[in-house]
Amino acid sequence: MLDKELTDQWMEEQLDKIPSKLSFRIGEVAKILSIKPYILRYWESEFDQLRPGKMDNKQRLYFHKDIETLLLIKKLLYKDGYSIRGAKQALKSLSKEFKTVKKEHYSKDRVYREISGLLDQVSKFKTIVKNAK
């Protein structure tokens, strides 16, 4: 049970490392994941879930969902010790768990934004009350 909790925390930390950009080139993705570009190309040939877009010049174009899938594959292979074959099988069953972690991650961001908005409103209210005296 503890291992699952650490894995969830690891995934959340990895999700936080993804910059807020619309798309990424292979070198950027490799840097985010701390792996070599040739590993990304190999994973594309092995995992059907990986289908990055391609620009006119044939350069790969990755989106957030691609990076999230790559993070899950990295977790399965490097952290959980699966073989490629085992990771392919586990990817299907773990995708639900991953979606839950991702949803919680985005839910936390939303809550922080809402709290920040409420604090701004309280500050404005204090200013109004102070000026009314």
CSV table of N, CA, C and O in Angstrom, one decimal:
chain,number,residue,atom,x,y,z
A,1,MET,N,0.8,-1.2,0.0
A,1,MET,CA,0.0,0.0,0.0
A,1,MET,C,0.9,1.3,0.0
A,1,MET,O,0.6,2.2,-0.7
A,2,LEU,N,1.9,1.2,0.8
A,2,LEU,CA,2.8,2.4,0.8
A,2,LEU,C,3.4,2.7,-0.5
A,2,LEU,O,3.6,3.8,-1.0
A,3,ASP,N,3.8,1.6,-1.3
A,3,ASP,CA,4.4,1.7,-2.6
A,3,ASP,C,3.5,2.5,-3.5
A,3,ASP,O,3.9,3.3,-4.3
A,4,LYS,N,2.2,2.1,-3.5
A,4,LYS,CA,1.2,2.8,-4.3
A,4,LYS,C,1.1,4.3,-4.0
A,4,LYS,O,1.1,5.1,-4.9
A,5,GLU,N,1.1,4.6,-2.7
A,5,GLU,CA,1.1,6.0,-2.3
A,5,GLU,C,2.3,6.8,-2.8
A,5,GLU,O,2.2,7.9,-3.3
A,6,LEU,N,3.5,6.1,-2.7
A,6,LEU,CA,4.7,6.8,-3.3
A,6,LEU,C,4.7,6.9,-4.8
A,6,LEU,O,5.1,8.0,-5.3
A,7,THR,N,4.1,6.0,-5.5
A,7,THR,CA,4.0,6.0,-6.9
A,7,THR,C,3.0,7.2,-7.3
A,7,THR,O,3.3,8.0,-8.2
A,8,ASP,N,1.9,7.3,-6.6
A,8,ASP,CA,1.0,8.4,-6.9
A,8,ASP,C,1.7,9.8,-6.7
A,8,ASP,O,1.5,10.7,-7.5
A,9,GLN,N,2.5,9.9,-5.6
A,9,GLN,CA,3.2,11.1,-5.3
A,9,GLN,C,4.2,11.4,-6.4
A,9,GLN,O,4.4,12.5,-6.9
A,10,TRP,N,4.9,10.3,-6.8
A,10,TRP,CA,5.9,10.4,-7.9
A,10,TRP,C,5.2,10.9,-9.2
A,10,TRP,O,5.7,11.8,-9.9
A,11,MET,N,4.1,10.4,-9.5
A,11,MET,CA,3.3,10.8,-10.7
A,11,MET,C,2.9,12.3,-10.6
A,11,MET,O,3.1,13.0,-11.6
A,12,GLU,N,2.4,12.7,-9.5
A,12,GLU,CA,2.0,14.1,-9.3
A,12,GLU,C,3.2,15.0,-9.5
A,12,GLU,O,3.1,16.0,-10.1
A,13,GLU,N,4.4,14.6,-8.9
A,13,GLU,CA,5.6,15.4,-9.0
A,13,GLU,C,6.0,15.5,-10.5
A,13,GLU,O,6.4,16.6,-11.0
A,14,GLN,N,5.9,14.4,-11.2
A,14,GLN,CA,6.3,14.4,-12.6
A,14,GLN,C,5.3,15.3,-13.5
A,14,GLN,O,5.7,16.0,-14.4
A,15,LEU,N,4.0,15.2,-13.2
A,15,LEU,CA,3.0,16.0,-13.9
A,15,LEU,C,3.3,17.5,-13.7
A,15,LEU,O,3.1,18.3,-14.6
A,16,ASP,N,3.8,17.9,-12.5
A,16,ASP,CA,4.1,19.2,-12.2
A,16,ASP,C,5.3,19.8,-13.0
A,16,ASP,O,5.4,21.0,-13.2
A,17,LYS,N,6.1,18.9,-13.5
A,17,LYS,CA,7.3,19.3,-14.2
A,17,LYS,C,6.9,19.6,-15.7
A,17,LYS,O,7.8,20.2,-16.4
A,18,ILE,N,5.7,19.3,-16.2
A,18,ILE,CA,5.4,19.6,-17.6
A,18,ILE,C,5.1,21.1,-17.7
A,18,ILE,O,4.2,21.6,-17.1
A,19,PRO,N,5.9,21.8,-18.5
A,19,PRO,CA,5.6,23.2,-18.7
A,19,PRO,C,4.3,23.5,-19.3
A,19,PRO,O,3.7,22.6,-20.0
A,20,SER,N,3.8,24.7,-19.1
A,20,SER,CA,2.5,25.1,-19.7
A,20,SER,C,2.7,25.5,-21.2
A,20,SER,O,2.9,26.7,-21.4
A,21,LYS,N,2.7,24.6,-22.1
A,21,LYS,CA,2.9,24.8,-23.5
A,21,LYS,C,1.9,24.0,-24.2
A,21,LYS,O,1.4,23.0,-23.7
A,22,LEU,N,1.6,24.4,-25.4
A,22,LEU,CA,0.6,23.7,-26.3
A,22,LEU,C,1.3,22.4,-26.8
A,22,LEU,O,0.7,21.3,-26.8
A,23,SER,N,2.5,22.5,-27.3
A,23,SER,CA,3.2,21.3,-27.9
A,23,SER,C,4.7,21.4,-27.6
A,23,SER,O,5.2,22.4,-27.2
A,24,PHE,N,5.3,20.2,-27.8
A,24,PHE,CA,6.7,20.0,-27.5
A,24,PHE,C,7.4,19.3,-28.6
A,24,PHE,O,6.8,18.4,-29.2
A,25,ARG,N,8.6,19.6,-28.8
A,25,ARG,CA,9.5,18.8,-29.7
A,25,ARG,C,10.1,17.6,-29.0
A,25,ARG,O,10.2,17.6,-27.8
A,26,ILE,N,10.7,16.7,-29.7
A,26,ILE,CA,11.2,15.5,-29.1
A,26,ILE,C,12.3,15.8,-28.1
A,26,ILE,O,12.4,15.2,-27.0
A,27,GLY,N,13.2,16.7,-28.4
A,27,GLY,CA,14.2,17.1,-27.5
A,27,GLY,C,13.7,17.7,-26.2
A,27,GLY,O,14.3,17.4,-25.1
A,28,GLU,N,12.7,18.5,-26.2
A,28,GLU,CA,12.1,19.0,-25.0
A,28,GLU,C,11.4,17.9,-24.2
A,28,GLU,O,11.6,17.9,-23.0
A,29,VAL,N,10.8,17.0,-24.8
A,29,VAL,CA,10.1,15.9,-24.1
A,29,VAL,C,11.2,15.0,-23.5
A,29,VAL,O,11.0,14.6,-22.3
A,30,ALA,N,12.3,14.7,-24.2
A,30,ALA,CA,13.3,13.9,-23.7
A,30,ALA,C,13.9,14.6,-22.4
A,30,ALA,O,14.2,13.9,-21.4
A,31,LYS,N,14.1,15.9,-22.4
A,31,LYS,CA,14.6,16.6,-21.3
A,31,LYS,C,13.6,16.5,-20.1
A,31,LYS,O,14.0,16.3,-19.0
A,32,ILE,N,12.3,16.7,-20.4
A,32,ILE,CA,11.3,16.7,-19.3
A,32,ILE,C,11.3,15.3,-18.6
A,32,ILE,O,11.3,15.2,-17.4
A,33,LEU,N,11.5,14.2,-19.4
A,33,LEU,CA,11.4,12.9,-18.9
A,33,LEU,C,12.8,12.4,-18.5
A,33,LEU,O,12.9,11.3,-17.9
A,34,SER,N,13.9,13.1,-18.7
A,34,SER,CA,15.2,12.7,-18.4
A,34,SER,C,15.6,11.4,-19.1
A,34,SER,O,16.2,10.5,-18.5
A,35,ILE,N,15.3,11.3,-20.4
A,35,ILE,CA,15.7,10.2,-21.2
A,35,ILE,C,16.2,10.7,-22.5
A,35,ILE,O,16.0,11.8,-22.9
A,36,LYS,N,16.8,9.8,-23.3
A,36,LYS,CA,17.3,10.1,-24.6
A,36,LYS,C,16.2,10.1,-25.7
A,36,LYS,O,15.3,9.3,-25.6
A,37,PRO,N,16.3,10.9,-26.7
A,37,PRO,CA,15.3,10.9,-27.8
A,37,PRO,C,15.1,9.6,-28.4
A,37,PRO,O,14.0,9.2,-28.8
A,38,TYR,N,16.2,8.8,-28.6
A,38,TYR,CA,16.1,7.5,-29.3
A,38,TYR,C,15.2,6.6,-28.5
A,38,TYR,O,14.5,5.7,-29.0
A,39,ILE,N,15.1,6.7,-27.1
A,39,ILE,CA,14.3,5.9,-26.3
A,39,ILE,C,12.8,6.3,-26.6
A,39,ILE,O,12.0,5.4,-26.7
A,40,LEU,N,12.5,7.5,-26.8
A,40,LEU,CA,11.1,8.0,-27.1
A,40,LEU,C,10.7,7.3,-28.5
A,40,LEU,O,9.6,6.8,-28.6
A,41,ARG,N,11.6,7.4,-29.4
A,41,ARG,CA,11.3,6.8,-30.8
A,41,ARG,C,11.1,5.3,-30.6
A,41,ARG,O,10.2,4.8,-31.3
A,42,TYR,N,11.9,4.6,-29.8
A,42,TYR,CA,11.7,3.2,-29.6
A,42,TYR,C,10.3,2.9,-29.0
A,42,TYR,O,9.6,2.0,-29.4
A,43,TRP,N,10.0,3.7,-27.9
A,43,TRP,CA,8.7,3.5,-27.3
A,43,TRP,C,7.6,3.7,-28.2
A,43,TRP,O,6.6,3.0,-28.2
A,44,GLU,N,7.7,4.6,-29.1
A,44,GLU,CA,6.6,4.9,-30.2
A,44,GLU,C,6.4,3.6,-31.0
A,44,GLU,O,5.3,3.3,-31.4
A,45,SER,N,7.5,2.9,-31.3
A,45,SER,CA,7.4,1.7,-32.1
A,45,SER,C,6.8,0.5,-31.3
A,45,SER,O,6.2,-0.4,-31.9
A,46,GLU,N,6.9,0.6,-30.0
A,46,GLU,CA,6.4,-0.5,-29.2
A,46,GLU,C,5.0,-0.3,-28.6
A,46,GLU,O,4.2,-1.2,-28.4
A,47,PHE,N,4.6,0.9,-28.3
A,47,PHE,CA,3.3,1.3,-27.6
A,47,PHE,C,2.4,2.0,-28.6
A,47,PHE,O,2.7,3.1,-29.1
A,48,ASP,N,1.3,1.3,-28.9
A,48,ASP,CA,0.3,1.9,-29.8
A,48,ASP,C,-0.3,3.2,-29.3
A,48,ASP,O,-0.8,4.0,-30.1
A,49,GLN,N,-0.3,3.4,-28.0
A,49,GLN,CA,-0.8,4.6,-27.4
A,49,GLN,C,-0.1,5.9,-27.7
A,49,GLN,O,-0.6,7.0,-27.6
A,50,LEU,N,1.2,5.7,-28.2
A,50,LEU,CA,2.0,6.8,-28.6
A,50,LEU,C,2.0,7.1,-30.0
A,50,LEU,O,2.5,6.3,-30.8
A,51,ARG,N,1.3,8.2,-30.4
A,51,ARG,CA,1.3,8.6,-31.8
A,51,ARG,C,1.4,10.1,-31.8
A,51,ARG,O,0.4,10.8,-32.0
A,52,PRO,N,2.6,10.6,-31.6
A,52,PRO,CA,2.8,12.1,-31.7
A,52,PRO,C,2.5,12.6,-33.1
A,52,PRO,O,2.6,11.9,-34.1
A,53,GLY,N,2.0,13.8,-33.1
A,53,GLY,CA,1.8,14.5,-34.4
A,53,GLY,C,3.1,14.7,-35.1
A,53,GLY,O,4.2,14.6,-34.5
A,54,LYS,N,3.1,15.0,-36.4
A,54,LYS,CA,4.3,15.4,-37.1
A,54,LYS,C,4.1,16.7,-37.9
A,54,LYS,O,3.0,16.9,-38.5
A,55,MET,N,5.1,17.5,-37.9
A,55,MET,CA,5.0,18.8,-38.6
A,55,MET,C,5.4,18.5,-40.1
A,55,MET,O,5.7,17.4,-40.4
A,56,ASP,N,5.2,19.5,-40.9
A,56,ASP,CA,5.6,19.4,-42.3
A,56,ASP,C,7.0,18.9,-42.6
A,56,ASP,O,7.2,18.1,-43.5
A,57,ASN,N,7.9,19.2,-41.7
A,57,ASN,CA,9.3,18.8,-41.8
A,57,ASN,C,9.5,17.4,-41.2
A,57,ASN,O,10.7,17.1,-40.9
A,58,LYS,N,8.5,16.7,-40.8
A,58,LYS,CA,8.5,15.4,-40.3
A,58,LYS,C,9.0,15.3,-38.8
A,58,LYS,O,9.2,14.3,-38.3
A,59,GLN,N,9.2,16.5,-38.2
A,59,GLN,CA,9.6,16.5,-36.8
A,59,GLN,C,8.4,16.2,-35.9
A,59,GLN,O,7.3,16.7,-36.2
A,60,ARG,N,8.6,15.4,-34.9
A,60,ARG,CA,7.6,15.0,-34.0
A,60,ARG,C,7.1,16.1,-33.2
A,60,ARG,O,7.8,17.0,-32.8
A,61,LEU,N,5.8,16.1,-32.9
A,61,LEU,CA,5.1,17.1,-32.1
A,61,LEU,C,4.3,16.5,-31.0
A,61,LEU,O,3.3,15.8,-31.3
A,62,TYR,N,4.7,16.6,-29.8
A,62,TYR,CA,4.1,16.0,-28.6
A,62,TYR,C,3.1,17.0,-27.9
A,62,TYR,O,3.5,18.1,-27.8
A,63,PHE,N,2.0,16.4,-27.4
A,63,PHE,CA,1.1,17.2,-26.6
A,63,PHE,C,1.1,16.7,-25.2
A,63,PHE,O,1.7,15.7,-24.9
A,64,HIS,N,0.4,17.4,-24.3
A,64,HIS,CA,0.4,17.1,-22.9
A,64,HIS,C,0.0,15.6,-22.7
A,64,HIS,O,0.6,14.9,-21.9
A,65,LYS,N,-1.1,15.2,-23.4
A,65,LYS,CA,-1.5,13.8,-23.2
A,65,LYS,C,-0.4,12.8,-23.6
A,65,LYS,O,-0.3,11.7,-23.0
A,66,ASP,N,0.4,13.1,-24.6
A,66,ASP,CA,1.5,12.3,-25.0
A,66,ASP,C,2.5,12.2,-23.9
A,66,ASP,O,3.0,11.1,-23.6
A,67,ILE,N,2.8,13.3,-23.3
A,67,ILE,CA,3.8,13.3,-22.2
A,67,ILE,C,3.3,12.6,-21.0
A,67,ILE,O,4.0,11.8,-20.4
A,68,GLU,N,2.0,12.7,-20.7
A,68,GLU,CA,1.4,12.0,-19.6
A,68,GLU,C,1.5,10.5,-19.9
A,68,GLU,O,1.8,9.7,-18.9
A,69,THR,N,1.2,10.0,-21.1
A,69,THR,CA,1.4,8.6,-21.4
A,69,THR,C,2.8,8.2,-21.3
A,69,THR,O,3.1,7.1,-20.8
A,70,LEU,N,3.7,9.0,-21.8
A,70,LEU,CA,5.1,8.7,-21.6
A,70,LEU,C,5.6,8.5,-20.2
A,70,LEU,O,6.4,7.7,-19.8
A,71,LEU,N,5.1,9.4,-19.3
A,71,LEU,CA,5.4,9.3,-17.9
A,71,LEU,C,4.9,8.0,-17.3
A,71,LEU,O,5.6,7.4,-16.5
A,72,LEU,N,3.7,7.6,-17.7
A,72,LEU,CA,3.2,6.3,-17.2
A,72,LEU,C,4.1,5.2,-17.7
A,72,LEU,O,4.4,4.3,-17.0
A,73,ILE,N,4.5,5.2,-19.0
A,73,ILE,CA,5.4,4.2,-19.5
A,73,ILE,C,6.7,4.2,-18.8
A,73,ILE,O,7.2,3.1,-18.4
A,74,LYS,N,7.2,5.3,-18.5
A,74,LYS,CA,8.5,5.4,-17.8
A,74,LYS,C,8.3,4.8,-16.4
A,74,LYS,O,9.2,4.1,-15.9
A,75,LYS,N,7.2,5.1,-15.8
A,75,LYS,CA,7.0,4.6,-14.4
A,75,LYS,C,6.9,3.1,-14.5
A,75,LYS,O,7.5,2.4,-13.6
A,76,LEU,N,6.2,2.5,-15.4
A,76,LEU,CA,6.1,1.1,-15.5
A,76,LEU,C,7.4,0.4,-15.8
A,76,LEU,O,7.8,-0.6,-15.1
A,77,LEU,N,8.2,1.0,-16.7
A,77,LEU,CA,9.5,0.4,-17.0
A,77,LEU,C,10.6,0.6,-16.0
A,77,LEU,O,11.3,-0.3,-15.6
A,78,TYR,N,10.8,1.8,-15.6
A,78,TYR,CA,11.9,2.2,-14.7
A,78,TYR,C,11.6,2.1,-13.2
A,78,TYR,O,12.5,1.7,-12.5
A,79,LYS,N,10.4,2.5,-12.8
A,79,LYS,CA,10.1,2.5,-11.4
A,79,LYS,C,9.5,1.2,-10.9
A,79,LYS,O,9.9,0.7,-9.9
A,80,ASP,N,8.6,0.6,-11.7
A,80,ASP,CA,8.0,-0.7,-11.3
A,80,ASP,C,8.6,-1.9,-11.9
A,80,ASP,O,8.3,-3.0,-11.5
A,81,GLY,N,9.6,-1.7,-12.8
A,81,GLY,CA,10.4,-2.9,-13.2
A,81,GLY,C,9.8,-3.8,-14.3
A,81,GLY,O,10.2,-4.9,-14.4
A,82,TYR,N,8.8,-3.3,-15.0
A,82,TYR,CA,8.1,-4.1,-16.0
A,82,TYR,C,9.0,-4.3,-17.2
A,82,TYR,O,9.8,-3.4,-17.5
A,83,SER,N,8.8,-5.4,-18.0
A,83,SER,CA,9.4,-5.5,-19.3
A,83,SER,C,8.5,-4.7,-20.3
A,83,SER,O,7.4,-4.3,-19.9
A,84,ILE,N,9.0,-4.5,-21.5
A,84,ILE,CA,8.2,-3.9,-22.5
A,84,ILE,C,6.8,-4.6,-22.6
A,84,ILE,O,5.7,-4.0,-22.6
A,85,ARG,N,6.9,-5.9,-22.7
A,85,ARG,CA,5.7,-6.7,-22.9
A,85,ARG,C,4.7,-6.5,-21.7
A,85,ARG,O,3.5,-6.3,-21.8
A,86,GLY,N,5.3,-6.6,-20.5
A,86,GLY,CA,4.5,-6.4,-19.3
A,86,GLY,C,3.9,-5.0,-19.2
A,86,GLY,O,2.8,-4.9,-18.7
A,87,ALA,N,4.7,-4.0,-19.6
A,87,ALA,CA,4.3,-2.6,-19.5
A,87,ALA,C,3.1,-2.4,-20.5
A,87,ALA,O,2.1,-1.7,-20.2
A,88,LYS,N,3.1,-3.1,-21.7
A,88,LYS,CA,2.0,-3.0,-22.6
A,88,LYS,C,0.7,-3.5,-22.0
A,88,LYS,O,-0.3,-2.9,-22.1
A,89,GLN,N,0.8,-4.6,-21.3
A,89,GLN,CA,-0.3,-5.2,-20.7
A,89,GLN,C,-0.8,-4.4,-19.5
A,89,GLN,O,-2.0,-4.1,-19.3
A,90,ALA,N,0.1,-3.9,-18.7
A,90,ALA,CA,-0.2,-3.1,-17.5
A,90,ALA,C,-0.7,-1.7,-17.8
A,90,ALA,O,-1.5,-1.2,-17.1
A,91,LEU,N,-0.3,-1.2,-19.0
A,91,LEU,CA,-0.7,0.1,-19.4
A,91,LEU,C,-2.2,0.3,-19.5
A,91,LEU,O,-2.8,1.3,-19.0
A,92,LYS,N,-2.9,-0.8,-20.0
A,92,LYS,CA,-4.3,-0.7,-20.1
A,92,LYS,C,-5.0,-0.7,-18.7
A,92,LYS,O,-5.9,0.1,-18.5
A,93,SER,N,-4.5,-1.5,-17.8
A,93,SER,CA,-5.2,-1.6,-16.5
A,93,SER,C,-4.8,-0.4,-15.6
A,93,SER,O,-5.6,0.0,-14.8
A,94,LEU,N,-3.6,0.1,-15.8
A,94,LEU,CA,-3.2,1.2,-15.0
A,94,LEU,C,-3.7,2.6,-15.5
A,94,LEU,O,-3.6,3.6,-14.8
A,95,SER,N,-4.2,2.6,-16.7
A,95,SER,CA,-4.6,3.9,-17.2
A,95,SER,C,-5.7,4.5,-16.4
A,95,SER,O,-5.8,5.8,-16.2
A,96,LYS,N,-6.6,3.7,-15.8
A,96,LYS,CA,-7.6,4.2,-15.0
A,96,LYS,C,-7.0,4.9,-13.7
A,96,LYS,O,-7.4,5.9,-13.3
A,97,GLU,N,-6.1,4.2,-13.1
A,97,GLU,CA,-5.4,4.7,-11.9
A,97,GLU,C,-4.7,6.0,-12.2
A,97,GLU,O,-4.8,7.0,-11.5
A,98,PHE,N,-4.0,6.1,-13.4
A,98,PHE,CA,-3.3,7.3,-13.8
A,98,PHE,C,-4.3,8.4,-14.0
A,98,PHE,O,-4.0,9.6,-13.6
A,99,LYS,N,-5.4,8.2,-14.6
A,99,LYS,CA,-6.4,9.2,-14.8
A,99,LYS,C,-6.9,9.8,-13.5
A,99,LYS,O,-7.2,11.0,-13.4
A,100,THR,N,-7.0,8.9,-12.5
A,100,THR,CA,-7.5,9.4,-11.2
A,100,THR,C,-6.4,10.3,-10.6
A,100,THR,O,-6.7,11.4,-10.1
A,101,VAL,N,-5.1,9.9,-10.7
A,101,VAL,CA,-4.1,10.8,-10.2
A,101,VAL,C,-4.0,12.1,-10.9
A,101,VAL,O,-3.9,13.2,-10.3
A,102,LYS,N,-4.2,12.1,-12.2
A,102,LYS,CA,-4.2,13.3,-13.0
A,102,LYS,C,-5.4,14.2,-12.6
A,102,LYS,O,-5.2,15.4,-12.5
A,103,LYS,N,-6.5,13.5,-12.5
A,103,LYS,CA,-7.7,14.3,-12.1
A,103,LYS,C,-7.5,15.0,-10.7
A,103,LYS,O,-7.9,16.2,-10.6
A,104,GLU,N,-6.9,14.3,-9.8
A,104,GLU,CA,-6.7,14.9,-8.5
A,104,GLU,C,-5.7,16.0,-8.6
A,104,GLU,O,-5.8,17.0,-7.9
A,105,HIS,N,-4.7,15.8,-9.4
A,105,HIS,CA,-3.7,16.9,-9.7
A,105,HIS,C,-4.4,18.2,-10.2
A,105,HIS,O,-4.1,19.2,-9.6
A,106,TYR,N,-5.2,18.0,-11.2
A,106,TYR,CA,-5.9,19.2,-11.7
A,106,TYR,C,-6.9,19.8,-10.7
A,106,TYR,O,-7.2,20.9,-10.7
A,107,SER,N,-7.5,18.9,-9.9
A,107,SER,CA,-8.5,19.3,-8.9
A,107,SER,C,-7.8,20.2,-7.9
A,107,SER,O,-8.3,21.2,-7.5
A,108,LYS,N,-6.6,19.8,-7.5
A,108,LYS,CA,-5.8,20.6,-6.5
A,108,LYS,C,-5.6,22.0,-7.1
A,108,LYS,O,-5.7,23.0,-6.4
A,109,ASP,N,-5.1,22.1,-8.4
A,109,ASP,CA,-4.9,23.4,-9.0
A,109,ASP,C,-6.1,24.2,-9.0
A,109,ASP,O,-6.1,25.4,-8.7
A,110,ARG,N,-7.3,23.6,-9.3
A,110,ARG,CA,-8.5,24.4,-9.3
A,110,ARG,C,-8.9,24.9,-7.9
A,110,ARG,O,-9.3,26.0,-7.8
A,111,VAL,N,-8.7,24.1,-6.9
A,111,VAL,CA,-9.0,24.5,-5.5
A,111,VAL,C,-8.1,25.7,-5.1
A,111,VAL,O,-8.5,26.6,-4.5
A,112,TYR,N,-6.8,25.6,-5.5
A,112,TYR,CA,-5.9,26.7,-5.2
A,112,TYR,C,-6.3,27.9,-5.8
A,112,TYR,O,-6.2,29.0,-5.3
A,113,ARG,N,-6.7,27.8,-7.1
A,113,ARG,CA,-7.2,29.0,-7.8
A,113,ARG,C,-8.4,29.6,-7.1
A,113,ARG,O,-8.5,30.8,-7.0
A,114,GLU,N,-9.3,28.8,-6.7
A,114,GLU,CA,-10.5,29.2,-6.1
A,114,GLU,C,-10.2,29.9,-4.7
A,114,GLU,O,-10.8,31.0,-4.4
A,115,ILE,N,-9.3,29.3,-4.0
A,115,ILE,CA,-8.9,29.9,-2.7
A,115,ILE,C,-8.3,31.2,-2.9
A,115,ILE,O,-8.5,32.2,-2.2
A,116,SER,N,-7.4,31.3,-3.9
A,116,SER,CA,-6.7,32.6,-4.2
A,116,SER,C,-7.8,33.7,-4.6
A,116,SER,O,-7.7,34.8,-4.1
A,117,GLY,N,-8.8,33.3,-5.4
A,117,GLY,CA,-9.8,34.2,-5.7
A,117,GLY,C,-10.6,34.7,-4.5
A,117,GLY,O,-10.9,35.9,-4.4
A,118,LEU,N,-10.9,33.7,-3.6
A,118,LEU,CA,-11.6,34.1,-2.4
A,118,LEU,C,-10.8,35.0,-1.5
A,118,LEU,O,-11.3,36.0,-0.9
A,119,LEU,N,-9.5,34.8,-1.4
A,119,LEU,CA,-8.6,35.7,-0.6
A,119,LEU,C,-8.6,37.1,-1.2
A,119,LEU,O,-8.6,38.1,-0.5
A,120,ASP,N,-8.6,37.2,-2.6
A,120,ASP,CA,-8.6,38.5,-3.2
A,120,ASP,C,-9.9,39.2,-2.9
A,120,ASP,O,-9.9,40.4,-2.6
A,121,GLN,N,-11.1,38.5,-2.9
A,121,GLN,CA,-12.3,39.1,-2.5
A,121,GLN,C,-12.4,39.5,-1.1
A,121,GLN,O,-12.9,40.6,-0.8
A,122,VAL,N,-11.8,38.7,-0.1
A,122,VAL,CA,-11.7,39.1,1.3
A,122,VAL,C,-10.9,40.4,1.4
A,122,VAL,O,-11.3,41.3,2.1
A,123,SER,N,-9.8,40.5,0.7
A,123,SER,CA,-8.9,41.7,0.7
A,123,SER,C,-9.7,42.9,0.2
A,123,SER,O,-9.6,44.0,0.8
A,124,LYS,N,-10.4,42.8,-0.9
A,124,LYS,CA,-11.2,43.9,-1.4
A,124,LYS,C,-12.3,44.3,-0.4
A,124,LYS,O,-12.5,45.5,-0.2
A,125,PHE,N,-12.9,43.3,0.2
A,125,PHE,CA,-13.9,43.6,1.2
A,125,PHE,C,-13.3,44.3,2.4
A,125,PHE,O,-13.9,45.3,2.9
A,126,LYS,N,-12.1,43.9,2.9
A,126,LYS,CA,-11.5,44.6,4.0
A,126,LYS,C,-11.2,46.1,3.6
A,126,LYS,O,-11.4,47.0,4.4
A,127,THR,N,-10.8,46.3,2.4
A,127,THR,CA,-10.5,47.7,1.9
A,127,THR,C,-11.8,48.5,1.9
A,127,THR,O,-11.8,49.7,2.3
A,128,ILE,N,-12.9,47.9,1.4
A,128,ILE,CA,-14.2,48.6,1.4
A,128,ILE,C,-14.6,49.0,2.8
A,128,ILE,O,-15.0,50.1,3.1
A,129,VAL,N,-14.5,48.1,3.7
A,129,VAL,CA,-14.9,48.3,5.1
A,129,VAL,C,-14.0,49.3,5.8
A,129,VAL,O,-14.5,50.2,6.5
A,130,LYS,N,-12.7,49.3,5.5
A,130,LYS,CA,-11.8,50.2,6.1
A,130,LYS,C,-12.1,51.6,5.6
A,130,LYS,O,-12.0,52.6,6.3
A,131,ASN,N,-12.4,51.8,4.3
A,131,ASN,CA,-12.7,53.1,3.7
A,131,ASN,C,-14.0,53.6,4.1
A,131,ASN,O,-14.3,54.8,4.1
A,132,ALA,N,-14.9,52.7,4.5
A,132,ALA,CA,-16.3,53.2,5.0
A,132,ALA,C,-16.2,53.8,6.4
A,132,ALA,O,-17.1,54.5,6.8
A,133,LYS,N,-15.2,53.5,7.2
A,133,LYS,CA,-15.1,54.0,8.5
A,133,LYS,C,-14.8,55.4,8.6
A,133,LYS,O,-14.4,56.2,8.1
